[in-house]
């Protein structure tokens, strides 16, 4: 699966070059040197020479070691998106037009859920904090991780959640096609989409397996390294990238727990937001 991912990205970049698009090489994690701190798995970080990274480490440790909480948005939050409350003749006409049918309401909810995913994935601070170059590959990897987090939570609600998750996936697939086109792949687009679909499902299975109770303690670390941080799918860690991999693993585990604490109504309406990630050196 990882090898297919590498081949797909190589071909995407070749097409970009042929079409004279400005291309950057597949992302490699830049060096991360962190102060000596032992994480939950008992592994220690390397020393750091830059205060910028130190401040980020403090932020990451505080954020991802804190008690998990529900990600539901409070009633008065400006980020909430609620169903329109139409009345009178407008309500009557909209009902005739099936605006309030189960399918229509599910599609609107799925759009909101996917907007939450994109809001997190397209946040430049995510890549800055985890020391990832923002490329098509890393963006796709982040999309897969956050889609998996949402689909995993929706699946808990049974058939209704699975059906809503399918709508979310269809919206994601349409958005991904647009992103691939913007990356410069306009020829044989359906071929690349099929390859990315295989990678998506392969990664979903890998993340699910890594979260099983019987999984090895470092299973999630290894999966995240291969699917997000490694540029060639190598199972061998880049020592400089290890702190970022461990931090992102803690982030993923914490978001899983936070989503499990998020109520069904908030999940089904899309009125939740992933934990905010920010660079403490950048004014908020």
Short mmCIF file of C-alpha atoms in Angstrom, two decimals:
data_model
loop_
_atom_site.label_atom_id
_atom_site.label_comp_id
_atom_site.label_asym_id
_atom_site.label_seq_id
_atom_site.Cartn_x
_atom_site.Cartn_y
_atom_site.Cartn_z
CA UNK A 1 0.00 0.00 0.00
CA UNK A 2 2.75 2.40 0.94
CA UNK A 3 4.67 1.53 -2.20
CA UNK A 4 1.60 2.22 -4.29
CA UNK A 5 1.27 5.56 -2.52
CA UNK A 6 4.87 6.43 -3.41
CA UNK A 7 4.39 5.44 -7.05
CA UNK A 8 1.19 7.44 -7.29
CA UNK A 9 2.81 10.55 -5.90
CA UNK A 10 5.80 10.16 -8.21
CA UNK A 11 3.46 10.00 -11.20
CA UNK A 12 1.48 12.98 -9.97
CA UNK A 13 4.63 15.05 -9.74
CA UNK A 14 5.77 13.89 -13.17
CA UNK A 15 2.48 15.06 -14.65
CA UNK A 16 2.88 18.37 -12.85
CA UNK A 17 6.33 18.83 -14.37
CA UNK A 18 5.07 17.99 -17.83
CA UNK A 19 2.34 20.58 -17.47
CA UNK A 20 4.88 23.09 -16.17
CA UNK A 21 3.38 23.34 -12.74
CA UNK A 22 5.72 24.36 -9.96
CA UNK A 23 6.37 21.17 -8.02
CA UNK A 24 8.05 20.39 -4.80
CA UNK A 25 9.53 17.03 -3.94
CA UNK A 26 7.49 14.68 -1.78
CA UNK A 27 7.54 15.99 1.73
CA UNK A 28 10.28 15.02 4.10
CA UNK A 29 9.99 15.86 7.74
CA UNK A 30 12.39 18.64 8.62
CA UNK A 31 14.73 18.14 11.52
CA UNK A 32 13.08 18.30 14.92
CA UNK A 33 15.30 18.62 17.94
CA UNK A 34 13.46 18.64 21.24
CA UNK A 35 14.40 18.83 24.89
CA UNK A 36 14.79 15.60 26.79
CA UNK A 37 11.30 14.65 27.89
CA UNK A 38 9.94 11.15 28.34
CA UNK A 39 6.63 10.46 26.64
CA UNK A 40 3.90 8.02 27.73
CA UNK A 41 5.66 5.17 25.95
CA UNK A 42 8.85 5.77 27.94
CA UNK A 43 10.79 7.13 24.97
CA UNK A 44 12.90 10.23 25.45
CA UNK A 45 13.25 13.20 23.14
CA UNK A 46 16.55 14.64 21.96
CA UNK A 47 17.90 17.98 23.13
CA UNK A 48 16.96 21.18 21.34
CA UNK A 49 18.94 24.26 20.49
CA UNK A 50 16.11 26.46 19.29
CA UNK A 51 13.67 28.11 21.69
CA UNK A 52 11.00 28.08 18.98
CA UNK A 53 10.80 24.28 19.10
CA UNK A 54 10.89 24.27 22.90
CA UNK A 55 7.82 26.49 23.11
CA UNK A 56 6.01 24.24 20.68
CA UNK A 57 6.92 21.15 22.72
CA UNK A 58 5.43 22.70 25.86
CA UNK A 59 2.28 23.45 23.91
CA UNK A 60 2.07 19.93 22.45
CA UNK A 61 2.70 18.20 25.75
CA UNK A 62 0.14 20.30 27.57
CA UNK A 63 -2.47 19.83 24.87
CA UNK A 64 -2.15 16.14 24.25
CA UNK A 65 -1.58 15.01 27.81
CA UNK A 66 -4.51 16.92 29.26
CA UNK A 67 -7.78 15.23 30.15
CA UNK A 68 -9.90 14.44 27.10
CA UNK A 69 -13.13 16.42 26.78
CA UNK A 70 -16.10 16.46 24.46
CA UNK A 71 -15.51 18.32 21.19
CA UNK A 72 -19.16 19.44 21.02
CA UNK A 73 -19.69 23.14 20.44
CA UNK A 74 -21.66 24.89 23.19
CA UNK A 75 -25.13 26.29 22.31
CA UNK A 76 -23.92 29.88 22.06
CA UNK A 77 -20.82 29.18 19.98
CA UNK A 78 -20.49 31.31 16.82
CA UNK A 79 -19.12 28.22 15.09
CA UNK A 80 -22.37 26.29 15.40
CA UNK A 81 -24.34 25.60 12.22
CA UNK A 82 -28.01 24.87 12.80
CA UNK A 83 -30.82 23.84 10.52
CA UNK A 84 -32.76 26.86 9.21
CA UNK A 85 -36.02 27.49 11.06
CA UNK A 86 -38.42 28.35 8.26
CA UNK A 87 -42.12 28.99 8.85
CA UNK A 88 -45.30 29.53 6.91
CA UNK A 89 -45.44 29.20 3.16
CA UNK A 90 -41.66 28.87 2.84
CA UNK A 91 -41.69 25.85 5.15
CA UNK A 92 -44.57 24.34 3.19
CA UNK A 93 -42.77 24.76 -0.14
CA UNK A 94 -39.48 23.39 1.19
CA UNK A 95 -41.26 20.31 2.49
CA UNK A 96 -42.78 19.77 -0.93
CA UNK A 97 -39.30 20.06 -2.41
CA UNK A 98 -38.06 17.39 0.06
CA UNK A 99 -35.71 19.88 1.75
CA UNK A 100 -36.49 18.17 5.05
CA UNK A 101 -36.27 14.62 3.74
CA UNK A 102 -33.89 12.28 5.54
CA UNK A 103 -31.52 12.24 2.59
CA UNK A 104 -31.42 16.04 2.22
CA UNK A 105 -30.82 16.55 5.93
CA UNK A 106 -28.11 13.89 5.93
CA UNK A 107 -26.33 15.55 3.01
CA UNK A 108 -26.40 18.94 4.77
CA UNK A 109 -25.07 17.38 7.97
CA UNK A 110 -22.34 15.54 6.06
CA UNK A 111 -21.27 18.83 4.48
CA UNK A 112 -20.90 20.41 7.91
CA UNK A 113 -18.93 17.42 9.23
CA UNK A 114 -16.57 17.54 6.28
CA UNK A 115 -16.12 21.28 6.75
CA UNK A 116 -14.84 20.48 10.27
CA UNK A 117 -12.34 18.04 8.76
CA UNK A 118 -11.14 20.54 6.15
CA UNK A 119 -10.91 23.32 8.71
CA UNK A 120 -8.40 21.27 10.69
CA UNK A 121 -6.53 19.82 7.72
CA UNK A 122 -6.10 23.15 5.92
CA UNK A 123 -4.87 24.94 9.03
CA UNK A 124 -1.20 25.85 8.31
CA UNK A 125 -0.42 25.63 12.02
CA UNK A 126 -0.99 21.86 11.97
CA UNK A 127 1.92 21.43 9.58
CA UNK A 128 4.04 23.99 11.40
CA UNK A 129 3.58 22.40 14.82
CA UNK A 130 4.20 18.85 13.59
CA UNK A 131 7.09 19.96 11.36
CA UNK A 132 5.52 18.79 8.12
CA UNK A 133 5.98 20.48 4.78
CA UNK A 134 2.53 21.25 3.38
CA UNK A 135 2.35 19.33 0.12
CA UNK A 136 -0.33 17.34 -1.66
CA UNK A 137 0.97 14.19 0.03
CA UNK A 138 0.90 15.50 3.59
CA UNK A 139 -2.47 17.19 3.05
CA UNK A 140 -3.93 13.95 1.73
CA UNK A 141 -2.46 12.06 4.68
CA UNK A 142 -4.05 14.53 7.10
CA UNK A 143 -7.38 14.26 5.30
CA UNK A 144 -7.29 10.48 5.68
CA UNK A 145 -6.45 10.65 9.40
CA UNK A 146 -9.26 13.09 10.21
CA UNK A 147 -11.75 11.31 7.97
CA UNK A 148 -10.90 8.10 9.81
CA UNK A 149 -11.45 9.81 13.16
CA UNK A 150 -14.93 10.97 12.09
CA UNK A 151 -15.98 7.74 10.39
CA UNK A 152 -14.76 5.72 13.37
CA UNK A 153 -16.94 7.79 15.71
CA UNK A 154 -20.00 7.72 13.44
CA UNK A 155 -19.73 3.95 13.09
CA UNK A 156 -20.33 3.62 16.83
CA UNK A 157 -23.90 4.85 16.24
CA UNK A 158 -24.72 1.81 14.13
CA UNK A 159 -26.43 1.77 10.74
CA UNK A 160 -27.51 5.42 10.98
CA UNK A 161 -23.94 6.52 11.63
CA UNK A 162 -22.53 4.36 8.84
CA UNK A 163 -25.03 5.84 6.37
CA UNK A 164 -24.12 9.38 7.39
CA UNK A 165 -20.45 8.45 7.10
CA UNK A 166 -21.04 7.34 3.52
CA UNK A 167 -22.35 10.81 2.65
CA UNK A 168 -19.29 12.35 4.30
CA UNK A 169 -17.05 10.05 2.26
CA UNK A 170 -18.77 11.04 -1.00
CA UNK A 171 -18.22 14.73 -0.23
CA UNK A 172 -14.59 14.01 0.66
CA UNK A 173 -14.13 12.13 -2.61
CA UNK A 174 -15.48 15.06 -4.62
CA UNK A 175 -13.23 17.49 -2.76
CA UNK A 176 -10.21 15.22 -3.26
CA UNK A 177 -10.84 15.12 -7.00
CA UNK A 178 -10.76 18.93 -7.06
CA UNK A 179 -7.54 18.95 -5.03
CA UNK A 180 -5.90 16.45 -7.38
CA UNK A 181 -6.90 18.58 -10.38
CA UNK A 182 -5.49 21.68 -8.73
CA UNK A 183 -2.26 19.76 -8.14
CA UNK A 184 -1.95 19.55 -11.91
CA UNK A 185 -3.31 16.08 -12.62
CA UNK A 186 -5.89 16.49 -15.36
CA UNK A 187 -4.91 13.54 -17.52
CA UNK A 188 -6.07 10.08 -16.44
CA UNK A 189 -7.67 11.63 -13.38
CA UNK A 190 -9.88 8.60 -12.74
CA UNK A 191 -6.76 6.41 -12.54
CA UNK A 192 -5.23 8.56 -9.79
CA UNK A 193 -8.51 8.66 -7.93
CA UNK A 194 -8.70 4.87 -7.93
CA UNK A 195 -5.17 4.67 -6.58
CA UNK A 196 -5.93 7.22 -3.85
CA UNK A 197 -9.10 5.33 -2.95
CA UNK A 198 -7.06 2.16 -2.40
CA UNK A 199 -4.63 4.09 -0.25
CA UNK A 200 -7.50 5.62 1.73
CA UNK A 201 -9.04 2.26 2.61
CA UNK A 202 -5.64 0.70 3.27
CA UNK A 203 -4.80 3.46 5.74
CA UNK A 204 -8.20 3.20 7.41
CA UNK A 205 -7.63 -0.51 8.04
CA UNK A 206 -4.11 0.19 9.31
CA UNK A 207 -5.34 2.82 11.80
CA UNK A 208 -8.17 0.60 13.01
CA UNK A 209 -5.73 -2.27 13.52
CA UNK A 210 -3.29 -0.05 15.40
CA UNK A 211 -6.07 0.97 17.82
CA UNK A 212 -7.13 -2.57 18.71
CA UNK A 213 -6.64 -3.53 22.39
CA UNK A 214 -4.30 -6.34 21.38
CA UNK A 215 -2.17 -4.09 19.17
CA UNK A 216 1.46 -3.52 20.13
CA UNK A 217 2.17 -0.32 22.11
CA UNK A 218 4.08 1.22 19.20
CA UNK A 219 1.62 0.13 16.49
CA UNK A 220 0.03 3.56 16.09
CA UNK A 221 3.45 5.28 16.09
CA UNK A 222 4.63 2.99 13.30
CA UNK A 223 1.45 3.42 11.27
CA UNK A 224 1.57 7.20 11.53
CA UNK A 225 5.24 7.24 10.62
CA UNK A 226 4.63 5.21 7.45
CA UNK A 227 1.42 6.95 6.35
CA UNK A 228 2.10 10.56 7.34
CA UNK A 229 5.78 11.30 8.01
CA UNK A 230 7.83 8.87 5.91
CA UNK A 231 8.39 10.00 2.34
CA UNK A 232 9.15 6.53 1.00
CA UNK A 233 7.23 4.18 3.30
CA UNK A 234 10.39 3.04 5.04
CA UNK A 235 9.71 1.39 8.43
CA UNK A 236 12.93 2.90 9.77
CA UNK A 237 12.34 6.04 11.79
CA UNK A 238 14.13 9.28 11.09
CA UNK A 239 15.49 10.05 14.57
CA UNK A 240 14.91 13.75 14.08
CA UNK A 241 11.24 13.16 13.25
CA UNK A 242 10.49 10.83 16.17
CA UNK A 243 9.31 13.56 18.60
CA UNK A 244 6.81 14.87 16.04
CA UNK A 245 5.58 11.33 15.33
CA UNK A 246 5.03 10.66 19.03
CA UNK A 247 3.27 14.00 19.50
CA UNK A 248 0.97 13.36 16.55
CA UNK A 249 0.22 9.88 17.89
CA UNK A 250 -0.83 11.39 21.20
CA UNK A 251 -2.96 13.90 19.31
CA UNK A 252 -4.71 11.11 17.38
CA UNK A 253 -5.37 9.04 20.50
CA UNK A 254 -6.69 12.06 22.36
CA UNK A 255 -9.01 13.06 19.49
CA UNK A 256 -10.37 9.49 19.42
CA UNK A 257 -11.21 9.77 23.11
CA UNK A 258 -12.61 13.29 22.76
CA UNK A 259 -14.87 12.20 19.92
CA UNK A 260 -16.07 9.23 21.97
CA UNK A 261 -17.15 11.77 24.61
CA UNK A 262 -18.95 13.89 22.01
CA UNK A 263 -22.70 13.28 21.97
CA UNK A 264 -24.57 11.84 19.01
CA UNK A 265 -26.52 15.02 18.24
CA UNK A 266 -23.35 17.09 17.98
CA UNK A 267 -21.72 14.50 15.74
CA UNK A 268 -24.73 14.08 13.48
CA UNK A 269 -25.21 17.84 13.10
CA UNK A 270 -21.51 18.57 12.65
CA UNK A 271 -21.50 20.86 15.68
CA UNK A 272 -18.11 19.85 16.97
CA UNK A 273 -14.57 21.01 16.30
CA UNK A 274 -11.27 19.22 16.52
CA UNK A 275 -8.83 20.36 19.20
CA UNK A 276 -7.26 23.65 18.17
CA UNK A 277 -3.60 23.41 17.20
CA UNK A 278 -1.56 26.57 17.09
CA UNK A 279 2.00 27.83 17.12
CA UNK A 280 2.59 29.73 20.37
CA UNK A 281 5.06 31.97 18.54
CA UNK A 282 2.35 33.19 16.19
CA UNK A 283 -0.17 35.81 17.45
CA UNK A 284 -3.66 34.30 17.70
#
